[in-house]
Coordinates of C-alpha atoms in Angstrom, one line a residue:
X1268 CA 1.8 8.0 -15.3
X1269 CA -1.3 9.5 -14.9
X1270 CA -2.8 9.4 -11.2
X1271 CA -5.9 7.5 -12.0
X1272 CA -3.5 4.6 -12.7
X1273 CA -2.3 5.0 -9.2
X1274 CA -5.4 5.3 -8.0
X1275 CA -6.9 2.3 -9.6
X1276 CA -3.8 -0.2 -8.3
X1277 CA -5.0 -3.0 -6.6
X1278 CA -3.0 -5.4 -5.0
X1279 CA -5.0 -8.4 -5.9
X1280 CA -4.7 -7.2 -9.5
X1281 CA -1.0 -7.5 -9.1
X1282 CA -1.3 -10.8 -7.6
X1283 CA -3.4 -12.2 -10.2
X1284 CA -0.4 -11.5 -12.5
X1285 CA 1.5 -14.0 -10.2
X1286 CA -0.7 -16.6 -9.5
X1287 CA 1.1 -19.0 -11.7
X1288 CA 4.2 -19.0 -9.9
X1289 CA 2.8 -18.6 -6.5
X1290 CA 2.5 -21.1 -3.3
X1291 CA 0.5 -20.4 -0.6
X1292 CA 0.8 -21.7 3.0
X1293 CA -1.4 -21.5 5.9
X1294 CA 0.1 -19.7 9.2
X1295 CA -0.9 -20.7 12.6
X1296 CA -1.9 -17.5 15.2
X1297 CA 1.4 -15.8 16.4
X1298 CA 3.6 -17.6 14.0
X1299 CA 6.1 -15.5 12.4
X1300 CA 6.1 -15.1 8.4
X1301 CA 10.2 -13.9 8.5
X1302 CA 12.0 -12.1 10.8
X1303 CA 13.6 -8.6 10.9
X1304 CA 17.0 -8.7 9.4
X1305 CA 16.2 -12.1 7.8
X1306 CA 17.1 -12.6 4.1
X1307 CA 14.6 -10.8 1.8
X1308 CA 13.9 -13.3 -0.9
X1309 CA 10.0 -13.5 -1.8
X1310 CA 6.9 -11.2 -1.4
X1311 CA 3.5 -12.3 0.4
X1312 CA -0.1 -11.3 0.1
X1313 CA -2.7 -12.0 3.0
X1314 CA -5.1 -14.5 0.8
X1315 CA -7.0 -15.1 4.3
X1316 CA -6.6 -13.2 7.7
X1317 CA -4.6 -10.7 9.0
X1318 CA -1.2 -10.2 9.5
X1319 CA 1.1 -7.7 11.6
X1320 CA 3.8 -6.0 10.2
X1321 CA 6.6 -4.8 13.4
X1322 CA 9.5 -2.7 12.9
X1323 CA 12.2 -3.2 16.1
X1324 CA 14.1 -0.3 17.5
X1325 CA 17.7 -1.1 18.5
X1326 CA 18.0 1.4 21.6
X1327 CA 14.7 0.5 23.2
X1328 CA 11.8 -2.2 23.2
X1329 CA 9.2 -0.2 21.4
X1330 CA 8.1 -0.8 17.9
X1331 CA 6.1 0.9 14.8
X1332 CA 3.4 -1.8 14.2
X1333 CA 0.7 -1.8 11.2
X1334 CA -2.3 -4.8 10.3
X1335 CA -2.7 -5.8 6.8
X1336 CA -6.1 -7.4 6.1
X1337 CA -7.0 -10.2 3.3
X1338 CA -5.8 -9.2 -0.3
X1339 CA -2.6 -6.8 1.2
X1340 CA 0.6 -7.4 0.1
X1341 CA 4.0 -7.1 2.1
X1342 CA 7.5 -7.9 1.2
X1343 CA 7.5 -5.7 -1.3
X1344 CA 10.9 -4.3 -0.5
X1345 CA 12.6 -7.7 -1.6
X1346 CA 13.3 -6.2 -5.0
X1347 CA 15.3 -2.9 -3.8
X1348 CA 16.5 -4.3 -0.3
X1349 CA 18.5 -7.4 0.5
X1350 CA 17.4 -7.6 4.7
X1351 CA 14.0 -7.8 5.9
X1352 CA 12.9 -4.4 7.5
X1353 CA 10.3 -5.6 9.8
X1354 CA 8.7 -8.9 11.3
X1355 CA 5.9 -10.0 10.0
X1356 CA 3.3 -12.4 12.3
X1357 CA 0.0 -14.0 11.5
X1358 CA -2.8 -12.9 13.4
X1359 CA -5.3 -15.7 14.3
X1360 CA -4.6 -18.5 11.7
X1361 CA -4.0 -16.9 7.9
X1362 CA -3.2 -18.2 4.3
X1363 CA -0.5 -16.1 3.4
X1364 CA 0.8 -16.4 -0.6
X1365 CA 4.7 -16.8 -1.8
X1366 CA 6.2 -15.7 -4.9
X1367 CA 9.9 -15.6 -5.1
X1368 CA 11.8 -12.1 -5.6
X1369 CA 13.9 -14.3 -8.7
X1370 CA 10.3 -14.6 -10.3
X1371 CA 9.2 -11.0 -9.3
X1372 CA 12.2 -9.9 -10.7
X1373 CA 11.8 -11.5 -13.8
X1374 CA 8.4 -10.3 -14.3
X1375 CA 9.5 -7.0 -14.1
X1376 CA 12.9 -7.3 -16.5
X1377 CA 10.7 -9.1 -19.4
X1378 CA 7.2 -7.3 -19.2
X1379 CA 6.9 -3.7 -19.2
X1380 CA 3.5 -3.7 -19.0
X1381 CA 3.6 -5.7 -15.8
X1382 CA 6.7 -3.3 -13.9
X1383 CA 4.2 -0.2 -15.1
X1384 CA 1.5 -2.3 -12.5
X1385 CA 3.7 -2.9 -10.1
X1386 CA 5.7 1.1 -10.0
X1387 CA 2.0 2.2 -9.5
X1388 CA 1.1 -0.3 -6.9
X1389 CA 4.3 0.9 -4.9
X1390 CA 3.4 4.5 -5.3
X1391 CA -0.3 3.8 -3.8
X1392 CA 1.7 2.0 -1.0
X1393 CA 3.7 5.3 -0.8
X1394 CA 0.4 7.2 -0.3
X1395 CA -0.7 5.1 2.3
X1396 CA 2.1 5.1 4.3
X1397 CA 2.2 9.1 3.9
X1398 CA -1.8 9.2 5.2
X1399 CA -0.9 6.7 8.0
X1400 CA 1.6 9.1 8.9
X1401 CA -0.1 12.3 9.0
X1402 CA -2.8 10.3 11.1
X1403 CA -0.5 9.6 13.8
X1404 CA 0.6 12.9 14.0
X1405 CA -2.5 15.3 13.3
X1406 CA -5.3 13.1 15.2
X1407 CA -5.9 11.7 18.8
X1408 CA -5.7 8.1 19.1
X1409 CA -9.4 8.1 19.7
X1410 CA -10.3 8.9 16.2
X1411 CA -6.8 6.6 14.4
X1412 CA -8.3 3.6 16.6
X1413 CA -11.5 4.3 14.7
X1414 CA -9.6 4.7 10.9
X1415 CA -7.6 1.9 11.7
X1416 CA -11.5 -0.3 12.7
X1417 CA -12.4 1.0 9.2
X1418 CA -9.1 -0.2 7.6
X1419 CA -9.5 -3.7 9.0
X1420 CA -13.0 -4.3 8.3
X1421 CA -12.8 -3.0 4.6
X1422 CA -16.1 -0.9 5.1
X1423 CA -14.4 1.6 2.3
X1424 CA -15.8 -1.1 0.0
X1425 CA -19.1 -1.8 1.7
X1426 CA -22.3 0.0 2.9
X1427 CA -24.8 -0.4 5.8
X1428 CA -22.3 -3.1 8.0
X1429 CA -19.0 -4.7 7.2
X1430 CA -18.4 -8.7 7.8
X1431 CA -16.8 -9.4 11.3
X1432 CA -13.4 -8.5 11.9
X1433 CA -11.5 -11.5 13.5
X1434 CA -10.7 -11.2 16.8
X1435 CA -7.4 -8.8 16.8
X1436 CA -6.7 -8.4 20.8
X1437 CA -6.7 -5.1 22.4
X1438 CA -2.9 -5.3 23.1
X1439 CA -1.9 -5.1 18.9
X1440 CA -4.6 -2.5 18.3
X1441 CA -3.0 -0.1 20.7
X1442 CA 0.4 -1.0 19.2
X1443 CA -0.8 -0.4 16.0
X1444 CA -2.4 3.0 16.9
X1445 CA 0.5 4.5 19.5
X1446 CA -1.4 4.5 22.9
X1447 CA -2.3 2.3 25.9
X1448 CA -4.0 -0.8 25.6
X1449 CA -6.3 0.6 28.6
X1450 CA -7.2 3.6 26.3
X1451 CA -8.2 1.1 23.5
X1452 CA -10.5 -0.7 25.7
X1453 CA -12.0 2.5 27.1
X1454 CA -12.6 3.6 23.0
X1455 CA -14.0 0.5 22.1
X1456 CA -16.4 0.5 25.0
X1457 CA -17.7 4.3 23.8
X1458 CA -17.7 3.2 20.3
X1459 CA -20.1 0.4 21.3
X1460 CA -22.5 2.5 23.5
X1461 CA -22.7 5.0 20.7
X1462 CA -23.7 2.2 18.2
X1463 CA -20.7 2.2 16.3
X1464 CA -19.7 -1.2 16.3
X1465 CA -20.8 -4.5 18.1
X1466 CA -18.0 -5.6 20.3
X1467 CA -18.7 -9.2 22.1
X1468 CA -15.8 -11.5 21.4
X1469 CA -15.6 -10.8 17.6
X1470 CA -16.3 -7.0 16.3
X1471 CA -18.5 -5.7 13.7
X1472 CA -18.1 -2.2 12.0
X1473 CA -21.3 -0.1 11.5
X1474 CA -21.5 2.5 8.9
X1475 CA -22.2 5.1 12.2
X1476 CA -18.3 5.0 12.5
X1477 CA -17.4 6.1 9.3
X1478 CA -20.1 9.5 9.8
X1479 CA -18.5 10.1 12.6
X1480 CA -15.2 9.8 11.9
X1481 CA -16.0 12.4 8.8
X1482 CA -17.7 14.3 10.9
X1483 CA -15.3 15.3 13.9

């Protein structure tokens, strides 16, 4: 497969292949999508919101947390693994879509063209999870705060300044990014004296971040 094909994988692309045997479902804040451990019997996409993905150690009480924004997909795993791996938890209130892993597994037995979509889609996921990776462990948690502020607000996609990010508390960023929640607020309060996003209840992602960040 050539790696423009990976590179042009978008999950909504894959979605829209599925849209026909689909439900969505609307998620209050906090409520939990499945569990880790639970059955693994459909995969999701965030249609509206954000959702956060928590992997459980067994010997202690930390966990490996990551944000998916609108258009993501999770669940994926259904196909290959029969017990969730994670928990997954609506942030704020989201619309989270359903389709079954007996219909994704259909899909991908009767159309090759669709199972060449969906290989590529898991290999971009691959590459993402390797880049998320290396971020924890080759930068400070100063400058994955400000990737992961990028991530959420999709500016990747936009120019000038992003839409508002919903209002993701302090406590899940600094889960997502591996410090202190007392470092997070101490970074966002720098970010917003230097301009680089508006932080007053809901935040707002200015192009400024993204120069800097390529910058350092």
């Amino acid at each position: 497969m050539r790696r423009e094909s990976i590179l042009n994988s978008d999950p909504n692309t894959l979605f829209k292949k599925l849209e026909s045997q689909s439900a969505s479902r609307v998620y209050r804040n906090r409520q939990n999508i499945f569990y880790q451990g639970d059955a693994a019997t459909a995969m999701f996409r965030v249609e509206l919101g954000y959702v956060k993905l928590a992997v459980a150690s067994t010997r202690s009480n930390k966990a490996a947390v990551s944000i998916l924004r609108e258009g993501d997909c999770f669940g994926e795993g259904c196909i290959g693994t029969p017990l969730r791996t994670c928990t997954a938890t609506s942030i704020g209130q989201s619309i989270i879509g359903k389709i079954s892993k007996r219909a994704l597994a259909r899909r991908l037995q009767m159309e090759p063209a669709f199972a060449k979509l969906f290989t590529a889609y898991l290999l971009l996921r691959i590459r993402r999870v390797e880049d998320d990776l290396m971020d924890q462990l080759m930068n400070t948690s100063e400058r994955r705060l400000a990737r992961l502020l990028l991530k959420l607000s999709g500016f990747s996609k936009r120019s000038g300044r992003a839409p508002e990010v919903a209002n993701i508390d302090q406590e899940t960023l600094a889960q997502a990014v591996g410090t202190t929640r007392s470092r997070v607020s101490h970074f966002m309060n720098e970010f917003r004296q230097k301009g680089f996003i508006d932080y007053n209840g809901h935040l707002q992602v200015h192009k400024s971040l993204l120069s800097y960040l390529l910058k350092e």
